[in-house]
Coordinates of N, CA and C and ligand atoms in Angstrom, one line a residue:
M350 N 0.8 -1.2 0.0 CA 0.0 0.0 0.0 C 0.9 1.3 0.0
I351 N 1.9 1.3 0.9 CA 2.8 2.4 0.9 C 4.3 1.8 0.8
N352 N 5.0 2.2 -0.2 CA 6.4 1.8 -0.4 C 7.3 2.9 -0.5
F353 N 8.3 2.9 0.3 CA 9.4 3.9 0.2 C 10.7 3.2 -0.2
H354 N 11.4 3.8 -1.1 CA 12.7 3.2 -1.4 C 13.8 4.2 -1.5
G355 N 14.7 4.2 -0.5 CA 15.8 5.1 -0.5 C 15.4 6.6 -0.5
V356 N 14.4 6.9 0.3 CA 13.9 8.2 0.2 C 14.7 9.2 1.1
A357 N 15.0 10.4 0.6 CA 15.6 11.4 1.4 C 14.9 12.7 1.2
K358 N 14.9 13.5 2.2 CA 14.3 14.9 2.2 C 15.1 15.8 3.0
E359 N 15.4 17.0 2.4 CA 16.2 18.0 3.1 C 15.4 19.3 3.2
Y360 N 15.5 20.0 4.2 CA 15.0 21.4 4.3 C 16.2 22.3 4.3
E361 N 16.3 23.2 3.4 CA 17.5 24.2 3.4 C 18.7 23.6 4.0
N362 N 19.3 22.6 3.4 CA 20.6 22.0 3.8 C 20.5 21.2 5.1
Q363 N 19.3 21.2 5.7 CA 19.1 20.3 6.9 C 18.5 19.0 6.5
T364 N 19.2 17.9 6.7 CA 18.6 16.6 6.3 C 17.5 16.3 7.3
A365 N 16.3 16.0 6.8 CA 15.2 15.6 7.7 C 15.1 14.1 7.7
V366 N 15.1 13.4 6.6 CA 15.1 12.0 6.6 C 16.1 11.6 5.4
R367 N 16.7 10.4 5.6 CA 17.6 9.9 4.6 C 17.6 8.4 4.4
D368 N 17.7 8.0 3.2 CA 17.7 6.6 2.8 C 16.7 5.7 3.5
I369 N 15.4 6.2 3.4 CA 14.3 5.5 4.1 C 13.7 4.5 3.2
T370 N 13.7 3.2 3.6 CA 13.1 2.1 2.8 C 12.2 1.3 3.7
F371 N 10.9 1.2 3.4 CA 10.0 0.3 4.1 C 8.8 0.1 3.3
S372 N 8.0 -0.9 3.7 CA 6.7 -1.2 3.0 C 5.6 -1.3 4.1
I373 N 4.5 -0.8 3.8 CA 3.3 -1.0 4.7 C 2.3 -1.7 3.8
E374 N 1.8 -2.8 4.4 CA 0.8 -3.6 3.6 C -0.6 -3.0 3.7
K375 N -1.4 -3.3 2.8 CA -2.8 -2.9 2.8 C -3.5 -3.5 4.1
G376 N -4.1 -2.7 4.8 CA -4.8 -3.1 6.0 C -4.0 -3.2 7.3
E377 N -2.7 -2.9 7.1 CA -1.8 -2.9 8.3 C -1.9 -1.7 9.2
M378 N -1.6 -1.8 10.5 CA -1.6 -0.7 11.4 C -0.2 -0.6 11.9
V379 N 0.5 0.6 11.7 CA 1.9 0.7 11.9 C 2.1 1.9 12.8
F380 N 3.1 1.9 13.7 CA 3.4 3.0 14.5 C 4.8 3.5 14.0
L381 N 4.9 4.8 14.1 CA 6.2 5.5 13.7 C 6.7 6.2 14.9
T382 N 7.9 5.9 15.4 CA 8.3 6.5 16.6 C 9.7 7.0 16.5
G383 N 10.2 7.7 17.6 CA 11.5 8.3 17.5 C 11.5 9.6 18.2
P384 N 12.6 10.1 18.7 CA 12.7 11.3 19.4 C 12.2 12.5 18.6
S385 N 11.9 13.6 19.2 CA 11.6 14.9 18.6 C 12.6 15.2 17.6
G386 N 12.2 15.6 16.4 CA 13.2 16.0 15.3 C 13.8 14.8 14.5
S387 N 13.3 13.6 14.8 CA 13.8 12.4 14.1 C 13.3 12.2 12.7
G388 N 12.2 12.9 12.4 CA 11.7 12.9 11.0 C 10.3 12.3 10.8
K389 N 9.6 12.0 11.9 CA 8.3 11.4 11.9 C 7.3 12.2 11.0
T390 N 7.2 13.5 11.4 CA 6.2 14.3 10.7 C 6.6 14.4 9.2
T391 N 7.9 14.6 8.9 CA 8.3 14.6 7.5 C 7.9 13.4 6.7
L392 N 8.1 12.2 7.4 CA 7.7 11.0 6.7 C 6.2 11.0 6.4
L393 N 5.4 11.4 7.3 CA 3.9 11.4 7.1 C 3.6 12.4 6.0
R394 N 4.3 13.6 6.0 CA 4.0 14.6 5.0 C 4.5 14.1 3.6
L395 N 5.5 13.3 3.6 CA 5.9 12.7 2.3 C 4.8 11.7 1.7
I396 N 4.2 11.0 2.6 CA 3.1 10.0 2.2 C 2.0 10.8 1.7
Y397 N 1.7 12.0 2.4 CA 0.5 12.8 2.0 C 0.8 13.7 0.8
L398 N 2.1 13.7 0.3 CA 2.5 14.5 -0.8 C 2.5 16.0 -0.4
A399 N 2.6 16.3 0.9 CA 2.7 17.7 1.3 C 4.2 18.1 1.2
E400 N 5.1 17.1 1.2 CA 6.5 17.3 0.9 C 6.8 16.3 -0.2
R401 N 7.8 16.7 -1.1 CA 8.2 15.8 -2.2 C 9.6 15.4 -1.9
P402 N 10.0 14.1 -2.2 CA 11.3 13.6 -1.9 C 12.4 14.3 -2.8
D403 N 13.6 14.4 -2.2 CA 14.7 14.9 -3.0 C 15.3 13.8 -3.8
S404 N 15.3 12.6 -3.2 CA 15.7 11.4 -3.9 C 15.0 10.2 -3.4
G405 N 15.1 9.1 -4.2 CA 14.4 7.9 -3.8 C 13.0 7.9 -4.4
S406 N 12.2 6.8 -4.2 CA 10.9 6.7 -4.8 C 9.9 6.3 -3.7
I407 N 8.7 6.8 -4.0 CA 7.5 6.5 -3.1 C 6.4 6.0 -4.0
A408 N 5.8 4.9 -3.6 CA 4.6 4.4 -4.3 C 3.4 4.3 -3.3
I409 N 2.3 4.8 -3.7 CA 1.1 4.7 -2.9 C 0.0 3.9 -3.7
A410 N -0.4 2.8 -3.1 CA -1.4 1.9 -3.8 C -0.9 1.6 -5.2
G411 N 0.4 1.2 -5.3 CA 0.9 0.7 -6.6 C 1.3 1.9 -7.6
Q412 N 1.0 3.1 -7.2 CA 1.3 4.2 -8.1 C 2.5 4.9 -7.7
D413 N 3.5 5.1 -8.6 CA 4.7 5.8 -8.2 C 4.3 7.3 -8.2
V414 N 4.5 7.9 -7.0 CA 4.1 9.3 -6.8 C 5.3 10.2 -6.6
S415 N 6.5 9.7 -6.7 CA 7.7 10.5 -6.4 C 7.8 11.7 -7.4
E416 N 7.4 11.5 -8.6 CA 7.5 12.6 -9.6 C 6.1 13.0 -10.1
L417 N 5.1 12.7 -9.4 CA 3.8 13.1 -9.8 C 3.6 14.6 -9.9
K418 N 2.9 15.1 -10.9 CA 2.7 16.5 -11.1 C 1.8 17.0 -10.0
E419 N 1.9 18.3 -9.7 CA 1.0 19.0 -8.7 C -0.5 18.6 -9.0
S420 N -0.8 18.7 -10.3 CA -2.2 18.5 -10.7 C -2.7 17.1 -10.3
G421 N -1.8 16.1 -10.2 CA -2.2 14.8 -9.9 C -2.4 14.5 -8.4
I422 N -1.9 15.5 -7.5 CA -1.9 15.3 -6.1 C -3.3 15.1 -5.5
P423 N -4.3 16.0 -5.8 CA -5.6 15.8 -5.2 C -6.2 14.4 -5.3
L424 N -6.0 13.8 -6.5 CA -6.6 12.5 -6.7 C -6.0 11.5 -5.8
V425 N -4.7 11.5 -5.6 CA -4.1 10.6 -4.6 C -4.5 10.9 -3.2
R426 N -4.6 12.1 -2.9 CA -5.0 12.5 -1.5 C -6.4 12.1 -1.1
R427 N -7.2 11.9 -2.1 CA -8.6 11.5 -1.9 C -8.7 10.2 -1.2
H428 N -7.6 9.4 -1.3 CA -7.6 8.1 -0.7 C -6.9 8.1 0.7
I429 N -6.5 9.3 1.1 CA -5.7 9.4 2.4 C -6.4 10.4 3.3
G430 N -6.7 9.9 4.5 CA -7.3 10.7 5.6 C -6.2 11.1 6.5
V431 N -6.2 12.4 7.0 CA -5.2 12.8 7.9 C -5.7 13.4 9.2
V432 N -4.9 13.1 10.2 CA -5.1 13.7 11.6 C -3.8 14.4 11.9
F433 N -3.7 15.6 11.4 CA -2.5 16.4 11.5 C -2.7 17.5 12.5
Q434 N -1.6 17.9 13.2 CA -1.7 18.9 14.3 C -2.2 20.3 13.8
D435 N -1.7 20.6 12.6 CA -2.0 22.0 12.1 C -3.3 22.0 11.3
F436 N -4.2 21.1 11.6 CA -5.5 21.0 10.9 C -6.6 20.8 11.9
R437 N -6.9 21.9 12.6 CA -7.9 21.9 13.7 C -9.3 22.0 13.2
L438 N -10.2 21.7 14.2 CA -11.6 21.9 13.9 C -11.9 23.4 13.8
L439 N -12.9 23.8 13.0 CA -13.3 25.2 12.9 C -14.3 25.5 14.0
D440 N -14.0 26.5 14.8 CA -14.9 26.9 15.9 C -16.2 27.5 15.5
N441 N -16.3 28.0 14.3 CA -17.5 28.7 13.9 C -18.5 27.7 13.1
R442 N -18.2 26.5 13.2 CA -19.1 25.5 12.5 C -19.3 24.4 13.5
N443 N -20.5 23.8 13.5 CA -20.8 22.7 14.4 C -20.1 21.4 13.9
V444 N -20.2 20.4 14.7 CA -19.5 19.1 14.4 C -19.9 18.6 13.0
F445 N -21.2 18.6 12.8 CA -21.6 18.0 11.5 C -20.9 18.8 10.3
E446 N -21.0 20.1 10.4 CA -20.4 20.9 9.3 C -18.9 20.8 9.2
N447 N -18.2 20.6 10.3 CA -16.8 20.4 10.3 C -16.5 19.1 9.5
I448 N -17.2 18.1 9.7 CA -17.0 16.8 9.1 C -17.4 16.9 7.6
A449 N -18.5 17.7 7.3 CA -19.1 17.7 6.0 C -18.2 18.6 5.0
L450 N -17.4 19.4 5.6 CA -16.7 20.5 4.8 C -16.1 19.9 3.5
A451 N -15.3 18.9 3.6 CA -14.5 18.4 2.4 C -15.5 17.9 1.3
L452 N -16.6 17.3 1.8 CA -17.6 16.8 0.8 C -18.3 18.0 0.1
R453 N -18.6 19.0 0.9 CA -19.3 20.2 0.3 C -18.4 20.8 -0.7
I454 N -17.1 21.0 -0.4 CA -16.2 21.6 -1.4 C -16.1 20.8 -2.6
R455 N -16.3 19.4 -2.5 CA -16.2 18.6 -3.6 C -17.5 18.6 -4.4
G456 N -18.6 19.2 -3.8 CA -19.9 19.3 -4.5 C -20.7 18.1 -4.3
A457 N -20.6 17.3 -3.3 CA -21.4 16.1 -3.0 C -22.8 16.5 -2.8
A458 N -23.8 15.6 -3.1 CA -25.2 15.9 -2.9 C -25.5 15.8 -1.4
E459 N -26.5 16.6 -1.0 CA -26.9 16.7 0.5 C -27.1 15.3 1.1
R460 N -27.8 14.5 0.4 CA -28.2 13.2 0.9 C -26.9 12.4 1.2
E461 N -26.0 12.4 0.2 CA -24.7 11.7 0.4 C -23.9 12.2 1.6
I462 N -23.9 13.6 1.7 CA -23.2 14.2 2.8 C -23.8 13.7 4.1
K463 N -25.1 13.8 4.3 CA -25.7 13.3 5.5 C -25.3 11.9 5.9
S464 N -25.4 11.0 4.9 CA -25.2 9.6 5.2 C -23.7 9.4 5.5
R465 N -22.8 10.1 4.8 CA -21.4 9.9 5.1 C -21.0 10.5 6.4
V466 N -21.5 11.7 6.7 CA -21.1 12.3 8.0 C -21.6 11.5 9.2
F467 N -22.8 11.0 9.1 CA -23.3 10.2 10.2 C -22.6 8.8 10.3
D468 N -22.2 8.3 9.2 CA -21.4 7.0 9.2 C -20.1 7.3 9.9
A469 N -19.5 8.4 9.6 CA -18.2 8.8 10.2 C -18.3 9.0 11.7
L470 N -19.4 9.7 12.1 CA -19.7 9.9 13.5 C -19.9 8.6 14.2
K471 N -20.6 7.7 13.6 CA -20.8 6.4 14.2 C -19.5 5.6 14.4
T472 N -18.6 5.8 13.4 CA -17.3 5.1 13.5 C -16.5 5.5 14.8
V473 N -16.7 6.8 15.2 CA -16.0 7.3 16.4 C -16.9 7.4 17.6
N474 N -18.1 6.8 17.5 CA -19.0 6.7 18.6 C -19.5 8.0 19.1
L475 N -19.7 9.0 18.2 CA -20.1 10.3 18.7 C -21.3 10.8 17.8
R476 N -22.1 9.9 17.5 CA -23.3 10.3 16.6 C -24.1 11.4 17.3
H477 N -24.2 11.3 18.6 CA -25.1 12.2 19.4 C -24.5 13.6 19.5
K478 N -23.3 13.8 18.9 CA -22.6 15.2 19.1 C -22.7 16.0 17.8
A479 N -23.5 15.5 16.8 CA -23.5 16.1 15.5 C -23.8 17.7 15.6
D480 N -24.7 18.1 16.5 CA -25.1 19.5 16.6 C -24.2 20.3 17.5
S481 N -23.2 19.6 18.2 CA -22.4 20.3 19.2 C -21.4 21.3 18.5
W482 N -20.9 22.2 19.3 CA -19.9 23.1 18.9 C -18.6 22.5 19.4
P483 N -17.5 22.5 18.5 CA -16.2 21.9 18.9 C -15.7 22.3 20.3
R484 N -15.9 23.6 20.6 CA -15.4 24.1 21.9 C -16.1 23.5 23.1
K485 N -17.3 23.0 22.9 CA -18.0 22.4 24.0 C -17.6 20.9 24.2
L486 N -16.8 20.4 23.4 CA -16.4 19.0 23.6 C -15.1 18.9 24.4
S487 N -14.9 17.7 25.0 CA -13.7 17.4 25.7 C -12.5 17.3 24.6
G488 N -11.3 17.3 25.1 CA -10.2 17.2 24.2 C -10.2 15.9 23.4
G489 N -10.6 14.8 24.1 CA -10.6 13.5 23.5 C -11.7 13.4 22.4
E490 N -12.9 14.0 22.8 CA -14.0 14.0 21.8 C -13.6 14.9 20.6
Q491 N -13.0 16.0 20.8 CA -12.5 16.8 19.7 C -11.6 16.0 18.7
Q492 N -10.7 15.3 19.4 CA -9.8 14.5 18.5 C -10.5 13.4 17.8
R493 N -11.5 12.8 18.4 CA -12.3 11.8 17.7 C -13.1 12.4 16.5
I494 N -13.5 13.6 16.7 CA -14.2 14.3 15.6 C -13.2 14.6 14.5
V495 N -12.0 14.9 14.8 CA -11.0 15.1 13.8 C -10.8 13.8 13.0
I496 N -10.8 12.7 13.7 CA -10.7 11.4 13.1 C -11.9 11.1 12.2
A497 N -13.1 11.5 12.7 CA -14.3 11.3 11.9 C -14.2 12.1 10.6
R498 N -13.7 13.3 10.7 CA -13.5 14.2 9.5 C -12.5 13.5 8.5
A499 N -11.5 12.9 9.1 CA -10.5 12.3 8.2 C -11.1 11.0 7.5
M500 N -12.1 10.4 8.2 CA -12.7 9.2 7.6 C -13.9 9.4 6.7
V501 N -14.4 10.7 6.6 CA -15.6 10.9 5.9 C -15.6 10.6 4.4
S502 N -14.4 10.6 3.8 CA -14.3 10.3 2.4 C -13.9 8.8 2.2
D503 N -14.0 8.0 3.3 CA -13.7 6.6 3.3 C -12.4 6.3 2.7
P504 N -11.3 6.9 3.3 CA -10.0 6.7 2.8 C -9.4 5.3 2.9
T505 N -8.5 4.9 2.1 CA -7.9 3.6 2.3 C -6.7 3.6 3.3
V506 N -6.2 4.9 3.4 CA -5.1 5.1 4.3 C -5.4 6.2 5.3
L507 N -5.1 6.0 6.6 CA -5.3 7.0 7.6 C -4.0 7.4 8.2
L508 N -3.6 8.6 8.2 CA -2.3 9.1 8.8 C -2.6 9.9 10.0
A509 N -1.9 9.7 11.1 CA -2.1 10.5 12.3 C -0.8 10.9 12.9
D510 N -0.6 12.2 13.1 CA 0.6 12.8 13.7 C 0.4 13.1 15.1
E511 N 1.0 12.4 16.0 CA 0.9 12.7 17.5 C -0.6 12.9 17.9
P512 N -1.4 11.9 17.6 CA -2.9 12.1 17.8 C -3.3 12.2 19.2
T513 N -2.4 11.8 20.2 CA -2.8 11.9 21.6 C -1.9 12.9 22.3
G514 N -1.2 13.8 21.5 CA -0.3 14.7 22.0 C -0.7 15.5 23.3
N515 N -1.9 16.0 23.3 CA -2.3 16.9 24.4 C -3.3 16.2 25.4
L516 N -3.4 14.9 25.3 CA -4.4 14.2 26.0 C -3.9 13.4 27.2
D517 N -4.7 13.4 28.3 CA -4.3 12.6 29.4 C -4.4 11.1 29.0
P518 N -3.7 10.2 29.8 CA -3.6 8.8 29.4 C -5.0 8.1 29.2
D519 N -6.0 8.3 30.0 CA -7.3 7.7 29.8 C -7.9 8.1 28.5
T520 N -7.9 9.4 28.2 CA -8.4 9.9 27.0 C -7.7 9.4 25.8
A521 N -6.3 9.4 26.0 CA -5.5 8.9 24.9 C -5.9 7.4 24.5
E522 N -6.2 6.7 25.5 CA -6.7 5.3 25.4 C -7.9 5.2 24.5
S523 N -8.9 6.1 24.7 CA -10.1 6.1 24.0 C -9.9 6.5 22.5
V524 N -8.9 7.3 22.3 CA -8.5 7.7 20.9 C -7.8 6.5 20.2
V525 N -7.0 5.8 20.9 CA -6.3 4.6 20.4 C -7.4 3.5 20.0
R526 N -8.4 3.4 20.9 CA -9.4 2.4 20.7 C -10.1 2.7 19.4
T527 N -10.4 4.0 19.1 CA -11.0 4.5 17.9 C -10.2 4.0 16.7
F528 N -8.9 4.2 16.8 CA -8.0 3.8 15.6 C -8.1 2.3 15.4
K529 N -8.1 1.6 16.5 CA -8.2 0.1 16.4 C -9.5 -0.3 15.8
D530 N -10.6 0.3 16.1 CA -11.9 0.0 15.5 C -11.8 0.3 14.0
I531 N -11.2 1.4 13.6 CA -11.1 1.7 12.2 C -10.2 0.7 11.5
H532 N -9.1 0.4 12.1 CA -8.2 -0.6 11.5 C -8.9 -2.0 11.4
A533 N -9.8 -2.3 12.3 CA -10.5 -3.6 12.3 C -11.4 -3.7 11.1
K534 N -11.8 -2.5 10.6 CA -12.7 -2.5 9.4 C -11.9 -2.5 8.1
G535 N -10.5 -2.5 8.2 CA -9.7 -2.7 7.0 C -8.9 -1.5 6.5
T536 N -9.0 -0.4 7.2 CA -8.2 0.8 6.8 C -6.8 0.6 7.2
T537 N -5.9 1.0 6.3 CA -4.4 1.0 6.6 C -4.1 2.3 7.5
I538 N -3.4 2.1 8.6 CA -3.2 3.2 9.5 C -1.8 3.4 9.9
V539 N -1.3 4.6 9.8 CA 0.1 5.0 10.2 C 0.0 6.1 11.3
I540 N 0.5 5.8 12.5 CA 0.4 6.7 13.6 C 1.8 7.1 14.1
A541 N 2.1 8.4 14.0 CA 3.4 8.9 14.5 C 3.2 9.3 15.9
T542 N 4.1 8.8 16.8 CA 3.9 9.1 18.2 C 5.3 8.9 18.9
H543 N 5.5 9.7 20.0 CA 6.7 9.4 20.8 C 6.2 8.8 22.1
N544 N 4.9 8.5 22.2 CA 4.3 7.9 23.4 C 4.3 6.4 23.3
R545 N 5.2 5.8 24.1 CA 5.3 4.4 24.1 C 4.0 3.6 24.5
D546 N 3.2 4.2 25.4 CA 2.0 3.6 25.8 C 1.1 3.2 24.7
L547 N 1.2 4.0 23.6 CA 0.3 3.7 22.5 C 0.5 2.4 21.8
Y548 N 1.8 2.0 21.7 CA 2.1 0.8 20.9 C 2.6 -0.3 21.7
R549 N 2.9 -0.1 23.0 CA 3.5 -1.2 23.9 C 2.5 -2.4 23.9
N550 N 3.0 -3.6 23.6 CA 2.2 -4.8 23.6 C 1.0 -4.7 22.6
S551 N 1.2 -3.9 21.6 CA 0.1 -3.8 20.6 C 0.1 -4.9 19.6
G552 N 1.2 -5.6 19.4 CA 1.3 -6.6 18.4 C 1.5 -6.0 17.0
K553 N 1.7 -4.7 17.0 CA 1.8 -4.0 15.7 C 3.3 -3.7 15.4
R554 N 3.6 -3.4 14.1 CA 4.9 -3.1 13.7 C 5.2 -1.6 14.1
V555 N 6.4 -1.4 14.7 CA 6.8 -0.1 15.1 C 8.1 0.3 14.3
L556 N 8.0 1.3 13.5 CA 9.1 1.8 12.7 C 9.8 2.9 13.6
R557 N 11.1 2.7 13.9 CA 11.8 3.6 14.7 C 12.8 4.5 14.0
L558 N 12.6 5.8 14.1 CA 13.5 6.7 13.4 C 14.4 7.3 14.4
E559 N 15.7 7.6 14.0 CA 16.6 8.4 14.8 C 17.4 9.2 13.8
A560 N 17.4 10.5 14.1 CA 18.2 11.5 13.3 C 17.9 11.3 11.8
G561 N 16.6 11.1 11.4 CA 16.3 11.0 10.0 C 16.5 9.6 9.4
M562 N 17.0 8.6 10.2 CA 17.2 7.3 9.6 C 16.3 6.3 10.3
L563 N 15.9 5.3 9.5 CA 15.0 4.2 10.0 C 16.0 3.2 10.7
I564 N 15.9 3.1 12.0 CA 16.9 2.2 12.6 C 16.4 0.9 13.0
S565 N 15.0 0.7 13.1 CA 14.5 -0.6 13.3 C 13.0 -0.6 12.9
Q566 N 12.5 -1.8 12.7 CA 11.1 -2.0 12.5 C 10.7 -3.4 13.1
E567 N 10.3 -3.3 14.3 CA 9.9 -4.5 15.0 C 8.5 -4.5 15.5
V568 N 8.0 -5.7 15.7 CA 6.6 -5.8 16.3 C 6.8 -5.7 17.8
C569 N 5.9 -4.8 18.4 CA 6.0 -4.5 19.8 C 4.8 -5.2 20.5
Ligands
ADP198 N1 9.7 23.2 7.5 C1 10.9 22.9 7.9 N2 12.0 23.7 7.7 C2 13.3 23.4 8.1 N3 13.5 22.3 8.8 C3 12.5 21.5 9.1 C4 11.2 21.8 8.7 N4 10.4 20.8 9.2 C5 11.2 19.9 9.9 N5 12.5 20.4 9.9 C6 13.6 19.7 10.5 O1 13.6 18.3 10.0 C7 13.9 17.4 11.0 C8 12.8 16.4 11.2 O2 11.7 17.1 11.7 P1 10.3 16.4 11.9 O3 10.0 15.6 10.7 O4 9.3 17.5 12.2 O5 10.6 15.4 13.1 P2 9.6 14.8 14.2 O6 8.2 14.9 13.7 O7 10.1 13.4 14.5 O8 9.7 15.7 15.4 C9 14.2 18.3 12.2 O9 15.6 18.5 12.3 C10 13.5 19.6 12.0 O10 14.1 20.6 12.6
MG199 MG1 6.5 15.7 14.5

């Protein structure tokens, strides 16, 4: 589903990741870990085509995207849901409208929007919060709404960057459970985290980065 071969990315002479080679199978749930600055966010952004590699090749769902033209990016992204830190809920729209936004932009019919938004809310167990305002929700609920928003287009791949970053351990656990539910239904998931609790004894593969290099990939 996701294949990196010898991928490197630099920002203004600063190497972010180098010589990264790995494969993630369809339906797999994988954790990406490593200290701050080790390249986790860069790796996710490369998968999402928000950054382009300086060398090496990247394939998503069998398509080589390393040299894909800008115009081809939206079509690939349609298959990828993201839970990124710089992509917060809009405070001036209720939960339903936050989740519906991407579908509206795409010009989807009202009936389809309703059905998809409620499906996504069901996935994160927050159907009853459709009319709520984001600020009225707890941190964990807000994060699950962000996950619902990422799932509304029924992506094949879900990427999450430090999804439990600001949450207490119990709340973090509920967010992890949500990811596991989504994974159980067949979505490929990549979660970047420096929080060991998220993957300890998970039975999932953990890709470990250090100073921009992939130093291990073991089942934890
Ligand atoms: N936009 C950027 N401009 C310059 N350097 C960056 C930028 N983004 C990340 N970096 C650098 O790239 C390296 C990897 O960063 P990042 O991928 O954010 O790591 P992590 O998510 O593991 O903390 C770090 O040295 C960081 O300072
Ligand atoms: Mg990061």
